[in-house]
């Protein structure tokens, strides 16, 4: 008889729980809820449902991750995902005896929640499966109320009695936010919560306790490390320190300098969470000592851990309100990152130092740190800058020059978001009012109006922002010019707003008259 490891044991528990809690034809939807840090274990459970294993349930699982913007577009894209999944698996299905064409894939379908439910039931019938569970994990949700309205409509779609329980919708939730609880309460009787027994930290602790071999106390070290993670989540700083001390003795005895650094960083984080800043900073400094020892021994992680120790100390000083001390620590972190080399952390160190100097009232030193960040950013690949903290660095520089103007530019974005959201909600409602069988020309007209309103709101935003940019001082305009060269042709500070239809400047219906800005190259070279 095989012995299951802790993860397999939890997969088996969830398998049994799913069977017990969901074997009810009255159910039309299920919320699968797990701790926030255990979502990857849910991913593993879903993956196991795609193969024949002892952990697979009787349900046929399909995972659909299309983003939610409006209900009618979501319905259309979900239905297309069903079709794409069917076509992709057609050869395998043929081997399993599922022959013939699926009628729905050649039909236009209906852009509504009911249209999607009908397509899902049709696919389940065609595949001759006992139950099909469609996991909805939208990559983004434009408006929670609009999504809930779509879900309500899906739940209210009539299903023939002989198909009760054939199709179920599955939502993934976490036990902290319980985001879908209002839906559960609204559809009591047809919707059920399954609390997944998937605490990943407990699983890690059991794995550590069961692991043998490795010698030199490796198994005990892993168990203590897992204990520290669990205690850190509970906010028990003294407990983290106690477990950490035992782990540190093991690491010292075995010459694991890099692990000593990691352990002290964890203990420092626990004391920071408890707002004992002195204890936290002491631990971060001990971590740097161990990181230095690791680097001198040739460990490639030593330099990175040393840099992280300085960044952590800077954060602790900032949390304590000691901004000058924080600035010095962040500058040290930036220098350590430069030696790794790690340009993104070097930039972030200088940016954080600039913020700390500014909070301390040292404007010149803040500007000098920001310029040092520009020097680091100059060496980065163009594609990397937008994904780093370069946008925030440039925005911070604008704020240093003219905070009131930055507030007005940001307010333009707030108005745009408000207008765009209003247009979206109005379009979603208009689509919902078309009913379960919305005529496609009517849906197209709603989408065209929505695109037009998006475009109008965006053009208004650009004109307003350009007005504020044009009236600014030379240095402010130079930083904006650098943002447009490095980040986006329409960049004007944060929050940045991209074209609502993901069009490039050359595709815009009405490109604005951009402000004439200084050449940023001399500024970059001077930095």
Tab-separated table of C-alpha atoms in Angstrom, residues 145-397:
chain	number	residue	atom	x	y	z
A	145	UNK	CA	-21.418	44.446	-9.971
A	146	UNK	CA	-21.526	43.807	-13.726
A	147	UNK	CA	-19.916	40.408	-13.256
A	148	UNK	CA	-22.400	39.486	-10.531
A	149	UNK	CA	-25.279	40.575	-12.778
A	150	UNK	CA	-23.946	38.250	-15.491
A	151	UNK	CA	-23.580	35.416	-12.997
A	152	UNK	CA	-27.101	35.952	-11.676
A	153	UNK	CA	-28.430	35.718	-15.235
A	154	UNK	CA	-26.493	32.490	-15.795
A	155	UNK	CA	-27.959	31.012	-12.607
A	156	UNK	CA	-31.474	31.982	-13.671
A	157	UNK	CA	-31.224	30.437	-17.133
A	158	UNK	CA	-33.871	27.691	-17.431
A	159	UNK	CA	-32.451	24.167	-17.704
A	160	UNK	CA	-34.616	21.127	-18.635
A	161	UNK	CA	-35.253	18.820	-15.644
A	162	UNK	CA	-33.454	15.939	-17.349
A	163	UNK	CA	-30.299	18.111	-17.535
A	164	UNK	CA	-30.301	19.228	-13.897
A	165	UNK	CA	-26.733	19.180	-12.611
A	166	UNK	CA	-25.263	18.606	-16.060
A	167	UNK	CA	-23.411	21.934	-16.092
A	168	UNK	CA	-22.038	23.691	-13.019
A	169	UNK	CA	-20.126	26.948	-12.765
A	170	UNK	CA	-17.158	27.017	-10.391
A	171	UNK	CA	-15.686	30.159	-8.841
A	172	UNK	CA	-12.370	30.211	-6.970
A	173	UNK	CA	-12.312	32.198	-3.737
A	174	UNK	CA	-9.917	32.740	-0.851
A	175	UNK	CA	-10.856	32.396	2.781
A	176	UNK	CA	-9.717	35.940	3.633
A	177	UNK	CA	-11.607	38.019	1.054
A	178	UNK	CA	-14.610	35.673	0.542
A	179	UNK	CA	-15.332	37.758	-2.546
A	180	UNK	CA	-18.133	35.546	-3.858
A	181	UNK	CA	-20.044	35.171	-0.575
A	182	UNK	CA	-22.833	37.566	-1.713
A	183	UNK	CA	-23.494	35.267	-4.669
A	184	UNK	CA	-23.596	32.233	-2.385
A	185	UNK	CA	-26.175	33.905	-0.162
A	186	UNK	CA	-28.234	35.118	-3.110
A	187	UNK	CA	-28.379	31.669	-4.693
A	188	UNK	CA	-28.697	29.562	-1.557
A	189	UNK	CA	-29.853	26.084	-2.470
A	190	UNK	CA	-28.379	26.200	-5.965
A	191	UNK	CA	-24.857	27.211	-4.931
A	192	UNK	CA	-22.508	25.709	-2.375
A	193	UNK	CA	-19.127	26.476	-0.832
A	194	UNK	CA	-16.418	23.812	-0.690
A	195	UNK	CA	-13.733	24.784	1.824
A	196	UNK	CA	-10.625	23.167	0.412
A	197	UNK	CA	-8.282	21.639	3.057
A	198	UNK	CA	-5.238	23.063	1.319
A	199	UNK	CA	-3.119	24.937	3.847
A	200	UNK	CA	0.198	25.016	2.001
A	201	UNK	CA	2.221	26.008	5.066
A	202	UNK	CA	0.875	23.064	7.049
A	203	UNK	CA	1.670	20.820	4.089
A	204	UNK	CA	5.213	22.210	3.959
A	205	UNK	CA	5.651	21.552	7.672
A	206	UNK	CA	4.482	17.946	7.304
A	207	UNK	CA	6.782	17.418	4.333
A	208	UNK	CA	9.690	18.714	6.397
A	209	UNK	CA	8.769	16.498	9.325
A	210	UNK	CA	8.536	13.413	7.105
A	211	UNK	CA	11.621	14.063	5.013
A	212	UNK	CA	14.537	11.872	5.859
A	213	UNK	CA	18.095	11.807	4.662
A	214	UNK	CA	20.146	14.784	3.691
A	215	UNK	CA	22.247	14.404	6.831
A	216	UNK	CA	23.515	17.173	9.114
A	217	UNK	CA	20.038	18.011	10.416
A	218	UNK	CA	18.605	18.964	7.013
A	219	UNK	CA	15.165	17.528	7.834
A	220	UNK	CA	15.024	19.348	11.180
A	221	UNK	CA	16.125	22.574	9.518
A	222	UNK	CA	13.327	22.298	6.937
A	223	UNK	CA	10.801	21.659	9.678
A	224	UNK	CA	11.940	24.676	11.683
A	225	UNK	CA	11.824	26.814	8.544
A	226	UNK	CA	8.244	25.680	7.882
A	227	UNK	CA	7.389	26.448	11.529
A	228	UNK	CA	8.752	29.968	11.081
A	229	UNK	CA	6.571	30.528	8.016
A	230	UNK	CA	3.471	29.387	9.893
A	231	UNK	CA	4.277	31.561	12.916
A	232	UNK	CA	5.026	34.530	10.672
A	233	UNK	CA	1.579	34.226	9.119
A	234	UNK	CA	0.074	34.216	12.620
A	235	UNK	CA	2.027	37.352	13.568
A	236	UNK	CA	3.856	35.584	16.424
A	237	UNK	CA	7.206	37.417	16.347
A	238	UNK	CA	8.521	35.788	19.538
A	239	UNK	CA	7.630	32.375	18.160
A	240	UNK	CA	9.384	33.131	14.877
A	241	UNK	CA	12.490	34.206	16.778
A	242	UNK	CA	12.474	31.091	18.985
A	243	UNK	CA	12.196	28.738	16.000
A	244	UNK	CA	14.719	30.869	14.151
A	245	UNK	CA	17.300	30.558	16.907
A	246	UNK	CA	17.123	26.754	16.750
A	247	UNK	CA	17.435	26.860	12.954
A	248	UNK	CA	20.330	29.323	13.201
A	249	UNK	CA	22.270	26.991	15.456
A	250	UNK	CA	21.866	24.221	12.894
A	251	UNK	CA	22.894	26.530	10.047
A	252	UNK	CA	25.942	27.756	11.972
A	253	UNK	CA	27.028	24.203	12.813
A	254	UNK	CA	26.812	23.233	9.135
A	255	UNK	CA	28.386	26.388	7.690
A	256	UNK	CA	25.230	27.533	5.850
A	257	UNK	CA	25.933	31.250	5.888
A	258	UNK	CA	23.367	32.029	3.197
A	259	UNK	CA	20.639	30.252	5.189
A	260	UNK	CA	21.606	32.201	8.308
A	261	UNK	CA	21.020	35.386	6.318
A	262	UNK	CA	17.605	34.169	5.171
A	263	UNK	CA	16.606	33.198	8.713
A	264	UNK	CA	17.614	36.550	10.184
A	265	UNK	CA	15.682	38.324	7.425
A	266	UNK	CA	12.587	36.340	8.392
A	267	UNK	CA	12.982	37.152	12.063
A	268	UNK	CA	13.568	40.797	11.191
A	269	UNK	CA	10.372	40.794	9.147
A	270	UNK	CA	8.446	39.309	12.072
A	271	UNK	CA	9.658	42.050	14.435
A	272	UNK	CA	8.908	44.699	11.813
A	273	UNK	CA	5.377	43.335	11.565
A	274	UNK	CA	5.186	43.639	15.377
A	275	UNK	CA	6.537	47.232	15.071
A	276	UNK	CA	9.619	46.516	17.188
A	277	UNK	CA	11.879	48.457	14.854
A	278	UNK	CA	15.038	48.131	16.929
A	279	UNK	CA	14.846	44.336	17.023
A	280	UNK	CA	14.030	44.267	13.330
A	281	UNK	CA	17.010	46.421	12.304
A	282	UNK	CA	19.367	44.363	14.497
A	283	UNK	CA	18.285	41.220	12.662
A	284	UNK	CA	18.673	42.789	9.232
A	285	UNK	CA	22.233	43.780	10.123
A	286	UNK	CA	23.003	40.265	11.297
A	287	UNK	CA	21.602	39.009	7.997
A	288	UNK	CA	24.046	41.231	6.086
A	289	UNK	CA	26.966	39.884	8.116
A	290	UNK	CA	25.994	36.335	7.155
A	291	UNK	CA	25.454	37.383	3.528
A	292	UNK	CA	28.969	38.864	3.453
A	293	UNK	CA	30.380	35.620	4.817
A	294	UNK	CA	28.478	33.656	2.175
A	295	UNK	CA	29.758	35.915	-0.610
A	296	UNK	CA	33.353	35.584	0.596
A	297	UNK	CA	32.928	31.798	0.498
A	298	UNK	CA	31.903	32.039	-3.165
A	299	UNK	CA	28.152	31.647	-2.703
A	300	UNK	CA	26.495	33.492	-5.642
A	301	UNK	CA	23.479	34.409	-3.471
A	302	UNK	CA	25.607	36.272	-0.953
A	303	UNK	CA	25.662	39.596	-2.805
A	304	UNK	CA	21.911	39.540	-3.435
A	305	UNK	CA	21.138	38.731	0.212
A	306	UNK	CA	23.456	41.560	1.288
A	307	UNK	CA	21.525	43.998	-0.912
A	308	UNK	CA	18.187	42.724	0.398
A	309	UNK	CA	19.398	43.267	3.948
A	310	UNK	CA	20.013	46.958	3.234
A	311	UNK	CA	16.631	47.330	1.502
A	312	UNK	CA	14.888	45.712	4.473
A	313	UNK	CA	16.707	47.971	6.947
A	314	UNK	CA	15.686	51.017	4.913
A	315	UNK	CA	12.068	49.911	5.090
A	316	UNK	CA	12.317	49.450	8.864
A	317	UNK	CA	13.791	52.927	9.374
A	318	UNK	CA	11.055	54.412	7.164
A	319	UNK	CA	8.342	52.590	9.131
A	320	UNK	CA	9.875	54.035	12.305
A	321	UNK	CA	9.717	57.551	10.833
A	322	UNK	CA	13.525	57.944	10.755
A	323	UNK	CA	13.738	59.162	7.162
A	324	UNK	CA	17.387	60.203	7.046
A	325	UNK	CA	18.476	56.811	8.334
A	326	UNK	CA	16.130	55.201	5.801
A	327	UNK	CA	17.648	57.236	2.979
A	328	UNK	CA	21.194	56.178	3.888
A	329	UNK	CA	20.148	52.514	4.008
A	330	UNK	CA	18.375	52.707	0.634
A	331	UNK	CA	21.449	54.311	-0.939
A	332	UNK	CA	23.595	51.491	0.416
A	333	UNK	CA	21.087	49.015	-1.034
A	334	UNK	CA	21.311	50.704	-4.436
A	335	UNK	CA	25.100	50.526	-4.390
A	336	UNK	CA	24.980	46.845	-3.371
A	337	UNK	CA	22.496	46.137	-6.192
A	338	UNK	CA	24.753	47.888	-8.682
A	339	UNK	CA	27.596	45.552	-7.721
A	340	UNK	CA	25.472	42.372	-8.132
A	341	UNK	CA	24.582	43.735	-10.794
A	342	UNK	CA	20.814	44.127	-10.495
A	343	UNK	CA	19.675	47.312	-12.295
A	344	UNK	CA	16.029	47.110	-11.196
A	345	UNK	CA	16.955	46.994	-7.508
A	346	UNK	CA	19.594	49.683	-8.019
A	347	UNK	CA	16.919	51.974	-9.442
A	348	UNK	CA	14.456	51.102	-6.678
A	349	UNK	CA	17.095	51.761	-4.008
A	350	UNK	CA	17.779	55.248	-5.372
A	351	UNK	CA	14.064	55.948	-5.847
A	352	UNK	CA	13.305	54.935	-2.257
A	353	UNK	CA	16.250	57.031	-1.043
A	354	UNK	CA	14.899	60.054	-2.927
A	355	UNK	CA	11.490	59.582	-1.305
A	356	UNK	CA	13.065	59.310	2.135
A	357	UNK	CA	15.231	62.420	1.632
A	358	UNK	CA	12.184	64.342	0.437
A	359	UNK	CA	10.200	63.261	3.501
A	360	UNK	CA	13.125	64.427	5.653
A	361	UNK	CA	12.978	67.875	4.006
A	362	UNK	CA	16.271	67.383	2.135
A	363	UNK	CA	15.132	68.370	-1.355
A	364	UNK	CA	18.589	68.657	-2.959
A	365	UNK	CA	19.648	65.268	-1.689
A	366	UNK	CA	16.341	63.809	-2.865
A	367	UNK	CA	16.946	65.161	-6.370
A	368	UNK	CA	20.519	63.822	-6.364
A	369	UNK	CA	19.275	60.318	-5.475
A	370	UNK	CA	16.635	60.503	-8.202
A	371	UNK	CA	19.291	61.476	-10.759
A	372	UNK	CA	21.382	58.516	-9.604
A	373	UNK	CA	18.338	56.361	-10.388
A	374	UNK	CA	18.188	57.884	-13.875
A	375	UNK	CA	21.837	56.912	-14.379
A	376	UNK	CA	20.988	53.316	-13.549
A	377	UNK	CA	17.875	53.344	-15.772
A	378	UNK	CA	19.903	54.572	-18.738
A	379	UNK	CA	21.682	51.212	-18.936
A	380	UNK	CA	18.483	49.131	-18.946
A	381	UNK	CA	16.971	47.532	-22.024
A	382	UNK	CA	14.083	49.594	-23.398
A	383	UNK	CA	11.601	46.765	-22.855
A	384	UNK	CA	12.549	46.441	-19.172
A	385	UNK	CA	11.950	50.028	-18.075
A	386	UNK	CA	8.122	49.991	-18.110
A	387	UNK	CA	8.164	46.795	-16.003
A	388	UNK	CA	10.460	48.321	-13.373
A	389	UNK	CA	9.977	51.239	-10.970
A	390	UNK	CA	11.259	53.708	-13.573
A	391	UNK	CA	7.702	55.079	-14.126
A	392	UNK	CA	7.396	55.719	-10.381
A	393	UNK	CA	10.864	57.289	-10.266
A	394	UNK	CA	10.005	59.732	-13.058
A	395	UNK	CA	6.666	60.544	-11.449
A	396	UNK	CA	8.390	61.177	-8.111
A	397	UNK	CA	10.667	63.647	-9.902
